[in-house]
PDB file of C-alpha atoms in Angstrom:
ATOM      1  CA  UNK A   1      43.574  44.845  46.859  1.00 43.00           C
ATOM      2  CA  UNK A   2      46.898  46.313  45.846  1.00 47.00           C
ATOM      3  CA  UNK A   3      46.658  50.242  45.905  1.00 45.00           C
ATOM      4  CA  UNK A   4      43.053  50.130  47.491  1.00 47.00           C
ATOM      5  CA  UNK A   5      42.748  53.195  49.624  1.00 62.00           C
ATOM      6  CA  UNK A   6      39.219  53.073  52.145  1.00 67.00           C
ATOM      7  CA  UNK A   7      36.834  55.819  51.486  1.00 82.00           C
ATOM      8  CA  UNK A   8      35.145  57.690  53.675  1.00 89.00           C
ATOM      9  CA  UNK A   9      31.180  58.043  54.123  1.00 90.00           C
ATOM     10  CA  UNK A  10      28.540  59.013  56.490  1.00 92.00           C
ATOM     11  CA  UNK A  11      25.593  57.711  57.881  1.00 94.00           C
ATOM     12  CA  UNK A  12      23.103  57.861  61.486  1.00 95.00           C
ATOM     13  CA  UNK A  13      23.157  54.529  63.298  1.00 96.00           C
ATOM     14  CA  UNK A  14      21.807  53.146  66.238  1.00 97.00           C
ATOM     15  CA  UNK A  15      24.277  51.476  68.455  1.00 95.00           C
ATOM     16  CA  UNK A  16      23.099  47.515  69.315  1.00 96.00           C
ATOM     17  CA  UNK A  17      26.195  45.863  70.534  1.00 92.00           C
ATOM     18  CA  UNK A  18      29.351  46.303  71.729  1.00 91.00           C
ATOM     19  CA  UNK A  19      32.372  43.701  71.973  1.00 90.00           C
ATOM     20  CA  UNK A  20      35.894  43.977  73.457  1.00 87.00           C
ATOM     21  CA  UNK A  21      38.826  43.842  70.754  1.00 86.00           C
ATOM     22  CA  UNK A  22      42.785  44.124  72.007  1.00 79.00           C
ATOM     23  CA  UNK A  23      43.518  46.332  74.911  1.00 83.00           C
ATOM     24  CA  UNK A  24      41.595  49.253  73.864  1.00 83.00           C
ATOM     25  CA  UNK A  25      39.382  49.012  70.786  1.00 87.00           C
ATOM     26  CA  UNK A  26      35.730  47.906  70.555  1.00 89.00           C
ATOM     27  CA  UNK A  27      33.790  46.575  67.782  1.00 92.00           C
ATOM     28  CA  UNK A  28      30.466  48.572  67.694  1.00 92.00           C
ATOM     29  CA  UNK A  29      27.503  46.827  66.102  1.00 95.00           C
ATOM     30  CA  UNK A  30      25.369  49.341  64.287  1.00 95.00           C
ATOM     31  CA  UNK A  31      22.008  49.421  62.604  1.00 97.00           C
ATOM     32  CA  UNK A  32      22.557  51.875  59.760  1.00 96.00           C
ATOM     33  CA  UNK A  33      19.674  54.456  58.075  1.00 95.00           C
ATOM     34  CA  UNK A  34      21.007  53.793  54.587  1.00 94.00           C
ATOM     35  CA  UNK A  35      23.341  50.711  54.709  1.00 92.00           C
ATOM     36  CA  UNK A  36      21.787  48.323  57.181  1.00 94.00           C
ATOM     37  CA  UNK A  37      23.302  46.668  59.528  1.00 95.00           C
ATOM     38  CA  UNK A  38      27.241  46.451  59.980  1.00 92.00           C
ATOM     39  CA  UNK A  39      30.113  46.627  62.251  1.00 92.00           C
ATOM     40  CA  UNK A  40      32.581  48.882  63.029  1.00 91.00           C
ATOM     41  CA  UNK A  41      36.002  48.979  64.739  1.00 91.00           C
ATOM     42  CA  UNK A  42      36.656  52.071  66.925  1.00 89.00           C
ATOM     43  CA  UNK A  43      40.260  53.031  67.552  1.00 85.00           C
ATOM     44  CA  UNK A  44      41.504  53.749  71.423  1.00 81.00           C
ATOM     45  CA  UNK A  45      37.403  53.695  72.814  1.00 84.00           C
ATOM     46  CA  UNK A  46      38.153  52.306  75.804  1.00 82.00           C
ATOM     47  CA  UNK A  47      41.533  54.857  76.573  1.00 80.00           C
ATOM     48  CA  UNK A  48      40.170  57.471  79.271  1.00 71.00           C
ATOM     49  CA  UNK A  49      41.287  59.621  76.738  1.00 67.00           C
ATOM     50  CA  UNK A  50      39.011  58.544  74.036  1.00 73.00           C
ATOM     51  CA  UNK A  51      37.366  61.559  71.795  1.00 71.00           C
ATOM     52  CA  UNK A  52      34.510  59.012  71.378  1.00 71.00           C
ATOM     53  CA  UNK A  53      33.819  58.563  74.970  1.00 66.00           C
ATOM     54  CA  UNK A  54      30.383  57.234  76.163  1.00 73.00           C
ATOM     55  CA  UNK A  55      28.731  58.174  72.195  1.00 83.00           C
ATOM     56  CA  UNK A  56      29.488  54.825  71.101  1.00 87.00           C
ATOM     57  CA  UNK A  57      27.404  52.636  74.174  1.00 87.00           C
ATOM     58  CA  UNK A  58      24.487  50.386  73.382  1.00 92.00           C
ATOM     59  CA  UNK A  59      21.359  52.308  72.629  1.00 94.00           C
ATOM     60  CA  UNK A  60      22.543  55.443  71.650  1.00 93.00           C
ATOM     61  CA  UNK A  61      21.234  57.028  67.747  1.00 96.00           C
ATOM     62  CA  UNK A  62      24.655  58.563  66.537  1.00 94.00           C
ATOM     63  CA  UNK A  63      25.834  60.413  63.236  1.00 94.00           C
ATOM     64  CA  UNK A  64      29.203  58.905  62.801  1.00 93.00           C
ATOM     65  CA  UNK A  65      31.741  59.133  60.001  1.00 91.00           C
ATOM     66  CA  UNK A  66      33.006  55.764  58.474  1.00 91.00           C
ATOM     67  CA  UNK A  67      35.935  54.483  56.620  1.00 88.00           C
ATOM     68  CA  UNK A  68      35.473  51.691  54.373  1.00 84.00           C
ATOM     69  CA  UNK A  69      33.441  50.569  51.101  1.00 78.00           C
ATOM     70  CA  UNK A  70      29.866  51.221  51.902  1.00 74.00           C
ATOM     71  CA  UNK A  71      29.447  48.307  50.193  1.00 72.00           C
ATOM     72  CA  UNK A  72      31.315  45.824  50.916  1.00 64.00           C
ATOM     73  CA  UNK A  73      33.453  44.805  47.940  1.00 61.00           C
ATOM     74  CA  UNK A  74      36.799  45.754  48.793  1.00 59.00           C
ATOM     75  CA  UNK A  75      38.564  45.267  51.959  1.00 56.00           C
ATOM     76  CA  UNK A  76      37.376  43.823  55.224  1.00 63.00           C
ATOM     77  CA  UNK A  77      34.212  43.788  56.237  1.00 71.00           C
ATOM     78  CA  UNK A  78      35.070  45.369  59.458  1.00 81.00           C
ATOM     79  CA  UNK A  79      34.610  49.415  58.810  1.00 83.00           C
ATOM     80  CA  UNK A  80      36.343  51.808  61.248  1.00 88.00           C
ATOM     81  CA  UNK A  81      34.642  54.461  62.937  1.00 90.00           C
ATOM     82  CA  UNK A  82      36.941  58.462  62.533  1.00 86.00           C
ATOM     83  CA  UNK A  83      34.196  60.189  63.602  1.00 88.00           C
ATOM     84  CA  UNK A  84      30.441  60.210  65.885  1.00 91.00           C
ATOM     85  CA  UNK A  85      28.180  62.714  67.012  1.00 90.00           C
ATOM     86  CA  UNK A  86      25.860  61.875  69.720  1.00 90.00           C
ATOM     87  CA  UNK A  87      21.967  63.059  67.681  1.00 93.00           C
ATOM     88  CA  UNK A  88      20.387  61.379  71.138  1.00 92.00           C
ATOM     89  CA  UNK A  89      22.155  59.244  73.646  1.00 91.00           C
ATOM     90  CA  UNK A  90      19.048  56.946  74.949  1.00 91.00           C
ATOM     91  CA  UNK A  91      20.381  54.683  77.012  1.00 86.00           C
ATOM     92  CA  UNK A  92      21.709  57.208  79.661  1.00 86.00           C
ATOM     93  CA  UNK A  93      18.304  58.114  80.442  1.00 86.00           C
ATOM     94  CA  UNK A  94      17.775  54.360  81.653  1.00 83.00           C
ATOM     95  CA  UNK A  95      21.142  52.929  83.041  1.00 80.00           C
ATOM     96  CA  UNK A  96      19.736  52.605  86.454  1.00 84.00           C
ATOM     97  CA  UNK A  97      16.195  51.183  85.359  1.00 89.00           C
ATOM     98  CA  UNK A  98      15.986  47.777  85.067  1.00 91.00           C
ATOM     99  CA  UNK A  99      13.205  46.967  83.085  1.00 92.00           C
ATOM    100  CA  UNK A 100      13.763  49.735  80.736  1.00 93.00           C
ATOM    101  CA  UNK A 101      17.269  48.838  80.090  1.00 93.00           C
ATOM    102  CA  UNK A 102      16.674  45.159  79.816  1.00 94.00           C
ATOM    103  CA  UNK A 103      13.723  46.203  77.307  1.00 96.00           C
ATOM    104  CA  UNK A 104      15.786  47.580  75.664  1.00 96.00           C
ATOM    105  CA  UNK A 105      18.366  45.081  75.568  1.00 95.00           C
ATOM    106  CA  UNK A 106      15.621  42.921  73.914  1.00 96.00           C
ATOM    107  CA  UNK A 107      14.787  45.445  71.434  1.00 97.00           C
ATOM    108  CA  UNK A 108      18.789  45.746  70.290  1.00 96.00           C
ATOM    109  CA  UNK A 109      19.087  41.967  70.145  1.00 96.00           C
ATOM    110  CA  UNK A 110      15.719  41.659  68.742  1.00 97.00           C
ATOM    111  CA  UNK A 111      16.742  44.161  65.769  1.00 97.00           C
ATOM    112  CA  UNK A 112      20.285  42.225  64.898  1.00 96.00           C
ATOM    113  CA  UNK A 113      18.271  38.860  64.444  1.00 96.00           C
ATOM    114  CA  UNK A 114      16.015  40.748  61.946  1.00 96.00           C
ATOM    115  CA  UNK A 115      18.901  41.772  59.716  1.00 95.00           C
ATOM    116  CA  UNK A 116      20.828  38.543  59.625  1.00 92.00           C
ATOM    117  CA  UNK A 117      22.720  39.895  55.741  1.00 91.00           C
ATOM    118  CA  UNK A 118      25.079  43.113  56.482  1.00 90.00           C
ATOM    119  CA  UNK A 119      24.912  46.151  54.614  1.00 89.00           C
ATOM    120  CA  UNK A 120      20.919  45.162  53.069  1.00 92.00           C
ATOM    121  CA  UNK A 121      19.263  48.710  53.701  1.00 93.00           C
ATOM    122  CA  UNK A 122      16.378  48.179  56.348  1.00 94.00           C
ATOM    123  CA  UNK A 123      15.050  51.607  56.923  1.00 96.00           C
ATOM    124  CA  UNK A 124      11.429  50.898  57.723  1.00 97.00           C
ATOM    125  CA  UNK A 125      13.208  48.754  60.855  1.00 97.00           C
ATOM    126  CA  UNK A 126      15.872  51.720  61.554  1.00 97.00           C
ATOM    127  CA  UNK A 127      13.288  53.951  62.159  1.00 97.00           C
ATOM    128  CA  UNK A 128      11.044  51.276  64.361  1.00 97.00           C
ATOM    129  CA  UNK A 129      14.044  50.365  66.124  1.00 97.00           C
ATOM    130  CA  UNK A 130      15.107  54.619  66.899  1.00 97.00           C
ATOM    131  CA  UNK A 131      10.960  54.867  68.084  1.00 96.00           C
ATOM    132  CA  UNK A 132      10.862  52.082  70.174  1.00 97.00           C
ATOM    133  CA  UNK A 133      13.979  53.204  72.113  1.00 96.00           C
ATOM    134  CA  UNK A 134      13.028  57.302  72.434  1.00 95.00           C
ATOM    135  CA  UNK A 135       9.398  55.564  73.517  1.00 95.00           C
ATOM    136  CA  UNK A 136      11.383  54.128  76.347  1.00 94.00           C
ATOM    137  CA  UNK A 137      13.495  56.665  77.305  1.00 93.00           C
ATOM    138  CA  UNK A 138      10.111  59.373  77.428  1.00 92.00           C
ATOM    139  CA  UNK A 139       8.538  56.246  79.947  1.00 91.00           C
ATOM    140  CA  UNK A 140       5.348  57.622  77.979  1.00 89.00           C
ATOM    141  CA  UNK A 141       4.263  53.761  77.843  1.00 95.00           C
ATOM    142  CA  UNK A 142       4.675  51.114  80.151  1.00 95.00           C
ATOM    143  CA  UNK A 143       7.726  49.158  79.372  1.00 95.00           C
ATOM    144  CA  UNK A 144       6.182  45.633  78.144  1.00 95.00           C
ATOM    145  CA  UNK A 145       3.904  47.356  76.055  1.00 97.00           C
ATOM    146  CA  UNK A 146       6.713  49.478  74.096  1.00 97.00           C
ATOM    147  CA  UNK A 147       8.480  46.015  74.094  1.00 97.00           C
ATOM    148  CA  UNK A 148       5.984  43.867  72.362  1.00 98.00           C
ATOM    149  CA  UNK A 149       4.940  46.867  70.209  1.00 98.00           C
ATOM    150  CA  UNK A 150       8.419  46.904  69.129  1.00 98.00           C
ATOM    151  CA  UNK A 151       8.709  42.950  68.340  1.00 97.00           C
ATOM    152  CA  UNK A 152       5.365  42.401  66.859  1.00 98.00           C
ATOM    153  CA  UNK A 153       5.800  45.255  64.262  1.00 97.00           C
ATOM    154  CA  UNK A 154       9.391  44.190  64.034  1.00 97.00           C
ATOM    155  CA  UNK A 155       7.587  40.613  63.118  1.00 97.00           C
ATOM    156  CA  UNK A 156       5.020  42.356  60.789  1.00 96.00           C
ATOM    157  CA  UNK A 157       8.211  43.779  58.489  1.00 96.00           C
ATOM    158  CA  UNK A 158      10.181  40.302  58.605  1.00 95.00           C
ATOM    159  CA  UNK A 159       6.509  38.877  56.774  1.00 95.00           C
ATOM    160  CA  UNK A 160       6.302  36.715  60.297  1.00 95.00           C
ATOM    161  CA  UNK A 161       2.969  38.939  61.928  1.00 96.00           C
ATOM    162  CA  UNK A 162       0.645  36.669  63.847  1.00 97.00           C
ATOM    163  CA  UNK A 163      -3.227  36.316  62.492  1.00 96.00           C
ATOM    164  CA  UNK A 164      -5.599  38.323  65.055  1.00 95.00           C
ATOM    165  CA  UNK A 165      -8.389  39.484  62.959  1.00 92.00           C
ATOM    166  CA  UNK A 166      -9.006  35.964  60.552  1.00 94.00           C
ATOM    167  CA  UNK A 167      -8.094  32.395  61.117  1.00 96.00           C
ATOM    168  CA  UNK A 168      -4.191  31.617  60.326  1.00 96.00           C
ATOM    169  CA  UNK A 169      -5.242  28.618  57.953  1.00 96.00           C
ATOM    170  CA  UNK A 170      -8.160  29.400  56.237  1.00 95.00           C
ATOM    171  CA  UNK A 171      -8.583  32.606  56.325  1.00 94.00           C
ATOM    172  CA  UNK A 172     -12.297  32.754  57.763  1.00 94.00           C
ATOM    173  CA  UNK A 173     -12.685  36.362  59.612  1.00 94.00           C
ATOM    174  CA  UNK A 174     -13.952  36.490  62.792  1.00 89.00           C
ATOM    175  CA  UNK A 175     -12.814  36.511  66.342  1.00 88.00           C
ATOM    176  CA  UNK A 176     -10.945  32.925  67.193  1.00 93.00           C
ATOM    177  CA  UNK A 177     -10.264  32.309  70.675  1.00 91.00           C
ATOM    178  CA  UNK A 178      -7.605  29.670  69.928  1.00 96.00           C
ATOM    179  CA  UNK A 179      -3.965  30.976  68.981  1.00 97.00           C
ATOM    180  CA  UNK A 180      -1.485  28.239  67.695  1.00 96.00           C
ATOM    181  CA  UNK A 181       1.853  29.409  67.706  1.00 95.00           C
ATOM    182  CA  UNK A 182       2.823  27.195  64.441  1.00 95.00           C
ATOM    183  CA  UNK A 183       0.140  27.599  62.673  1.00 96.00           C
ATOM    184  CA  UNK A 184       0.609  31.341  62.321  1.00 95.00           C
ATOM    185  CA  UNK A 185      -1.614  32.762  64.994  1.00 96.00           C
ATOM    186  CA  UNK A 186      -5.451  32.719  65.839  1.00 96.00           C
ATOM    187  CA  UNK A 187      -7.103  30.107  64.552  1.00 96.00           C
ATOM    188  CA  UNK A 188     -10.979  29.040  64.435  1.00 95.00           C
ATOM    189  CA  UNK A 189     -12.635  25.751  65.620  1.00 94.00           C
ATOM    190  CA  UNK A 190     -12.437  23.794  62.644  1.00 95.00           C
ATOM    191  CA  UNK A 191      -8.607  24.194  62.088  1.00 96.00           C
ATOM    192  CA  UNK A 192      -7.414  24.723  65.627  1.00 95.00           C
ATOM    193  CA  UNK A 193      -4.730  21.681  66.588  1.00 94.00           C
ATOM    194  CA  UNK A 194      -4.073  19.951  69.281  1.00 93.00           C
ATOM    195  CA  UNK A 195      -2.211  22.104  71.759  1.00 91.00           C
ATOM    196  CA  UNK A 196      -3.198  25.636  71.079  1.00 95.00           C
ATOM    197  CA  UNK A 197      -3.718  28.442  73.565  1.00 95.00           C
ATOM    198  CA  UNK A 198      -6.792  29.673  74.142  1.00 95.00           C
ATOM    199  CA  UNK A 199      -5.797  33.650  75.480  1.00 96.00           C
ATOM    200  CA  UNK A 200      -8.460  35.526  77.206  1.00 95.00           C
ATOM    201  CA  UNK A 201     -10.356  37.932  74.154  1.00 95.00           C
ATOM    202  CA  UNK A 202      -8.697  41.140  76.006  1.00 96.00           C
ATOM    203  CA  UNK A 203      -5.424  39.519  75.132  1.00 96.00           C
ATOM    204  CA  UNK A 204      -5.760  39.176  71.079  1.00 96.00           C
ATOM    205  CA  UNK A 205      -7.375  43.107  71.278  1.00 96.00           C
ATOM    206  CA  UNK A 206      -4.227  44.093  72.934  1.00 97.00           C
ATOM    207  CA  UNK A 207      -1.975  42.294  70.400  1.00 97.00           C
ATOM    208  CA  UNK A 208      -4.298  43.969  67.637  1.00 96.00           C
ATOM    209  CA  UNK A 209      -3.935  47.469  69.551  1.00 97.00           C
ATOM    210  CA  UNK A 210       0.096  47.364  69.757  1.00 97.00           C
ATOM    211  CA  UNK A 211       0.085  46.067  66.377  1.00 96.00           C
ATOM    212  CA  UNK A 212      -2.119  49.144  65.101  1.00 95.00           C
ATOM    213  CA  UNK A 213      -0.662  51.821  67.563  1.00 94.00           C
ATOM    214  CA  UNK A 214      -3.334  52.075  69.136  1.00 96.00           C
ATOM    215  CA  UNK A 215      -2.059  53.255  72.542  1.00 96.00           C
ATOM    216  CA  UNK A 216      -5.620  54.654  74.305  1.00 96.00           C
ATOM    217  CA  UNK A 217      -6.213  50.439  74.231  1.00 96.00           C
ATOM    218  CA  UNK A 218      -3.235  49.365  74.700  1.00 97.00           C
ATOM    219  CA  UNK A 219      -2.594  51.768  78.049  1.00 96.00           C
ATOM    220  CA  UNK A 220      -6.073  50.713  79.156  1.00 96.00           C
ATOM    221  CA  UNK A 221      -5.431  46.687  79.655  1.00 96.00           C
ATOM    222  CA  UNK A 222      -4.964  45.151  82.847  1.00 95.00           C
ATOM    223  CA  UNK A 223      -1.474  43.435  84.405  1.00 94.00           C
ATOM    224  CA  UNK A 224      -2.608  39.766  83.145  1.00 95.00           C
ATOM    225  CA  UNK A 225      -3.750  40.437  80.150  1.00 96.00           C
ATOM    226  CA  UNK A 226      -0.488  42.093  79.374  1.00 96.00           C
ATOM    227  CA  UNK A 227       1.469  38.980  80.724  1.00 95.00           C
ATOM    228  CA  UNK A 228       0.106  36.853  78.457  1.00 96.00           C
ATOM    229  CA  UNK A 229       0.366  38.949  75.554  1.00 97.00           C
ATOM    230  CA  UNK A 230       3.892  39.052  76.150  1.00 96.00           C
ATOM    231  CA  UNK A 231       4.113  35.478  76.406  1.00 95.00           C
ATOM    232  CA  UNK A 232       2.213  34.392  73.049  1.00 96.00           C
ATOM    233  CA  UNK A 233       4.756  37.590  70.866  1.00 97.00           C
ATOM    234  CA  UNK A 234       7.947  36.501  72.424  1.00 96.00           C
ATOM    235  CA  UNK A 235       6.834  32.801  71.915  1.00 95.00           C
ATOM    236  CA  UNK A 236       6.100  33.831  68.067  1.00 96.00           C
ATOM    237  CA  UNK A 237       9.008  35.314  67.278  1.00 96.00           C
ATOM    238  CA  UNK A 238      11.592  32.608  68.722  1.00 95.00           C
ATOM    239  CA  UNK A 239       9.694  30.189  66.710  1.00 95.00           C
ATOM    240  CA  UNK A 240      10.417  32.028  63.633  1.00 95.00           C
ATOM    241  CA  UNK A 241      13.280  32.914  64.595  1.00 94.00           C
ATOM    242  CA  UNK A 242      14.574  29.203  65.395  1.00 91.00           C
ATOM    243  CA  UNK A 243      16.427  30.236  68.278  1.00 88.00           C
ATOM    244  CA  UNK A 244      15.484  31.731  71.719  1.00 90.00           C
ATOM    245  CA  UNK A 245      16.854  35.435  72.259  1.00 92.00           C
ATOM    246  CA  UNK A 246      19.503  35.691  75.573  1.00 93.00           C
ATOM    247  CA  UNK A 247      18.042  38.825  76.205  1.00 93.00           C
ATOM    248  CA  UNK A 248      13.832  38.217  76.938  1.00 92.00           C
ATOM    249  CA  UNK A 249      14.401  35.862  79.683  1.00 91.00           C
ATOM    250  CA  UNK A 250      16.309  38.941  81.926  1.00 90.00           C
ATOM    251  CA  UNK A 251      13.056  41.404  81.048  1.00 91.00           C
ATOM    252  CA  UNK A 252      11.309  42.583  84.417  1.00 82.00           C
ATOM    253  CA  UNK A 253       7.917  41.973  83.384  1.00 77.00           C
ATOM    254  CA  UNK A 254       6.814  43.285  86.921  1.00 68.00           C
ATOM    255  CA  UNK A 255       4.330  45.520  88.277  1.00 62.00           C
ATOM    256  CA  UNK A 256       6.854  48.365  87.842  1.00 55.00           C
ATOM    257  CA  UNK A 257       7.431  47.478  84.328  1.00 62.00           C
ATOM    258  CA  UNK A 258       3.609  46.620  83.614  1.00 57.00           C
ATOM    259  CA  UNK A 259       2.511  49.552  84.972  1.00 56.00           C
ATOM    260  CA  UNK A 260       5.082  52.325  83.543  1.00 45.00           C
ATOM    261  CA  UNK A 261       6.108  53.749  86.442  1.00 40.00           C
ATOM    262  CA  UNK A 262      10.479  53.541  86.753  1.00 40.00           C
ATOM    263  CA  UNK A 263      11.460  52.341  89.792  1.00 37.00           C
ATOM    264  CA  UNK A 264      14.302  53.692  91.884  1.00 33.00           C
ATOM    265  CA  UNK A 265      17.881  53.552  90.395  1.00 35.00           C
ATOM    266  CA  UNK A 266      19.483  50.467  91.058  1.00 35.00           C
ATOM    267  CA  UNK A 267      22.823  49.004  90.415  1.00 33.00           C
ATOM    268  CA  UNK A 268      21.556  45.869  88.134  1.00 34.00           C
ATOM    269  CA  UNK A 269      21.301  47.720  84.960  1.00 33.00           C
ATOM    270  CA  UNK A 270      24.043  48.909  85.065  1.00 31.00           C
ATOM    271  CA  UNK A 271      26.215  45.922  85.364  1.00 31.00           C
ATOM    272  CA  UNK A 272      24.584  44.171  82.585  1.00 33.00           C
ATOM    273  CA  UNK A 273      25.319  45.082  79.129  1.00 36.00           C
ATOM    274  CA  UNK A 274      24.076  43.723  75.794  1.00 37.00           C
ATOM    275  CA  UNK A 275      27.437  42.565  74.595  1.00 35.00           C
ATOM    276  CA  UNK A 276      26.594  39.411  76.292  1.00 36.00           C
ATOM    277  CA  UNK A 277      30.414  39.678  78.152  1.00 34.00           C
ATOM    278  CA  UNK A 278      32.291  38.679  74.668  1.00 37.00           C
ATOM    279  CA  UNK A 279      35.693  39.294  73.556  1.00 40.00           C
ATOM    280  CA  UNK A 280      36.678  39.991  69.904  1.00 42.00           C
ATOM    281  CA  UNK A 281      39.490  37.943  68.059  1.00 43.00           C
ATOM    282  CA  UNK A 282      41.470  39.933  66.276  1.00 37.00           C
ATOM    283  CA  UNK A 283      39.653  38.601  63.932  1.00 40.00           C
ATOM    284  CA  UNK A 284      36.433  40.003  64.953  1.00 41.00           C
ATOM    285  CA  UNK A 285      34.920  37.031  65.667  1.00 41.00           C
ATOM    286  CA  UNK A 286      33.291  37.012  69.297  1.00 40.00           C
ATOM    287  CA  UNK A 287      33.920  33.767  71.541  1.00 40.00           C
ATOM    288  CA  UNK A 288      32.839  33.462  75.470  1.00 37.00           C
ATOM    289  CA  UNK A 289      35.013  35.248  78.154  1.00 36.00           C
ATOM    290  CA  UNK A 290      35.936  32.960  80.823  1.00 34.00           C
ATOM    291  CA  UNK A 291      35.588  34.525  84.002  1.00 31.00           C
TER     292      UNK A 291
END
């Protein structure tokens, strides 16, 4: 538009994704408090002499100054970032831990599938999304359970939370041993269809207890039961999602991760980033690098 000069606004973010663009910029994919989900071009972020620096890396919950319509009606949709402030820079607590970063990897990609329309407000998800990554970064938790807490409450906002306490079809309360993934979750004898899981009872309570917050459960469970847990959330969500997520399959669902305890610093986090290894058209859509 003719004479349209971009106004400026402000607003905390956390940082999900990151993509190449040109020989110096980046196109930083936040998750807004107030406007939802958008992205943002920052100027010069990959110069050494960048005033952004490391503020603007995956993970990180930043106050940041925008320019562009808030809401989307004039210009492009690509904002550009003129200022940040670091409020608290997660990810550099886990660089060197695998599990946590790929956790929370999972959680970033996890929380950009949820909020498929920019700029639609999501602030019950913002603040999930800013928990779930300071509950990794403390390493209060063990890393799987801070993961599926994260996806099944995630699920529970998006209207897609498995049954656990009364049978997905009919409704009858009770404690169903069989879990369909398609039907909606657990279901009893008399509607339970061909194929369904039956996950040990521990498993279900678990799924209840990270559901609920309920952490003195959760913390208490043994290795397998959380395996399988993990397996029946992350098999949920892809189904409602309709497409598997890049990042679960790279999650170190280990005795290390299991068990909470961060291994030793090691060089595979650090070489993989959530960007998925994308470069940027100019305009700002993302194809495959070819290595």
């Amino acid at each position: 538009m003719a004479g349209y000069r971009r106004q400026l606004y402000r607003d905390d973010a956390v940082v999900l994704r990151v993509q190449k663009l040109g020989e110096s910029d980046r196109i930083i994919t936040l998750l807004t408090r107030r406007h939802g989900r958008l992205r943002a071009v920052a100027r010069g972020i990959r110069r050494t002499t960048s005033k952004f620096g490391a503020r603007l890396e995956p993970f990180g919950h930043v106050d940041l100054q925008l320019a562009g319509d808030p809401k989307g009606n004039h210009g492009s949709s690509l904002h550009t970032v003129s200022q940040v402030e670091g409020i608290d820079l997660y990810g550099k607590r886990f660089l060197g831990d695998y599990p946590r970063y790929t956790a929370a990897s999972a959680i970033a990609e996890t929380a950009e599938r949820l909020t498929p329309v920019e700029r639609e407000p999501s602030l019950r998800l913002f603040q999930l999304t800013v928990g779930a990554l300071k509950a990794l970064s403390r390493g209060e938790h063990a890393t799987t359970l801070v993961l599926d807490a994260y996806l099944l409450r995630g699920m529970g906002l998006a209207g897609w939370a498995p049954a656990l306490i009364a049978c997905a079809v009919c409704g009858t309360p009770g404690r169903h041993r069989a879990f369909s993934v398609p039907a909606g979750g657990a279901v009893c004898p008399d509607c339970r269809p061909p194929g369904a899981a039956h996950p040990a009872p521990a498993t279900i309570d678990l799924m209840s207890a990270l559901t609920t917050g309920d952490w003195v459960v959760a913390d208490a469970t043994e290795t397998g039961v959380r395996r399988e847990c993990s397996g029946l959330v992350a098999a949920h969500l892809q189904w409602h999602l309709e497409r598997a997520l890049r990042s679960l399959p790279l999650v170190d669902r280990g005795p290390s991760a299991a068990g909470g305890v961060p291994p030793p610093g090691g060089a595979g986090a650090a070489t993989l980033r959530p960007s998925g290894d994308v470069e940027a058209g100019a305009d700002g859509a993302s194809r495959e690098r070819a290595e």
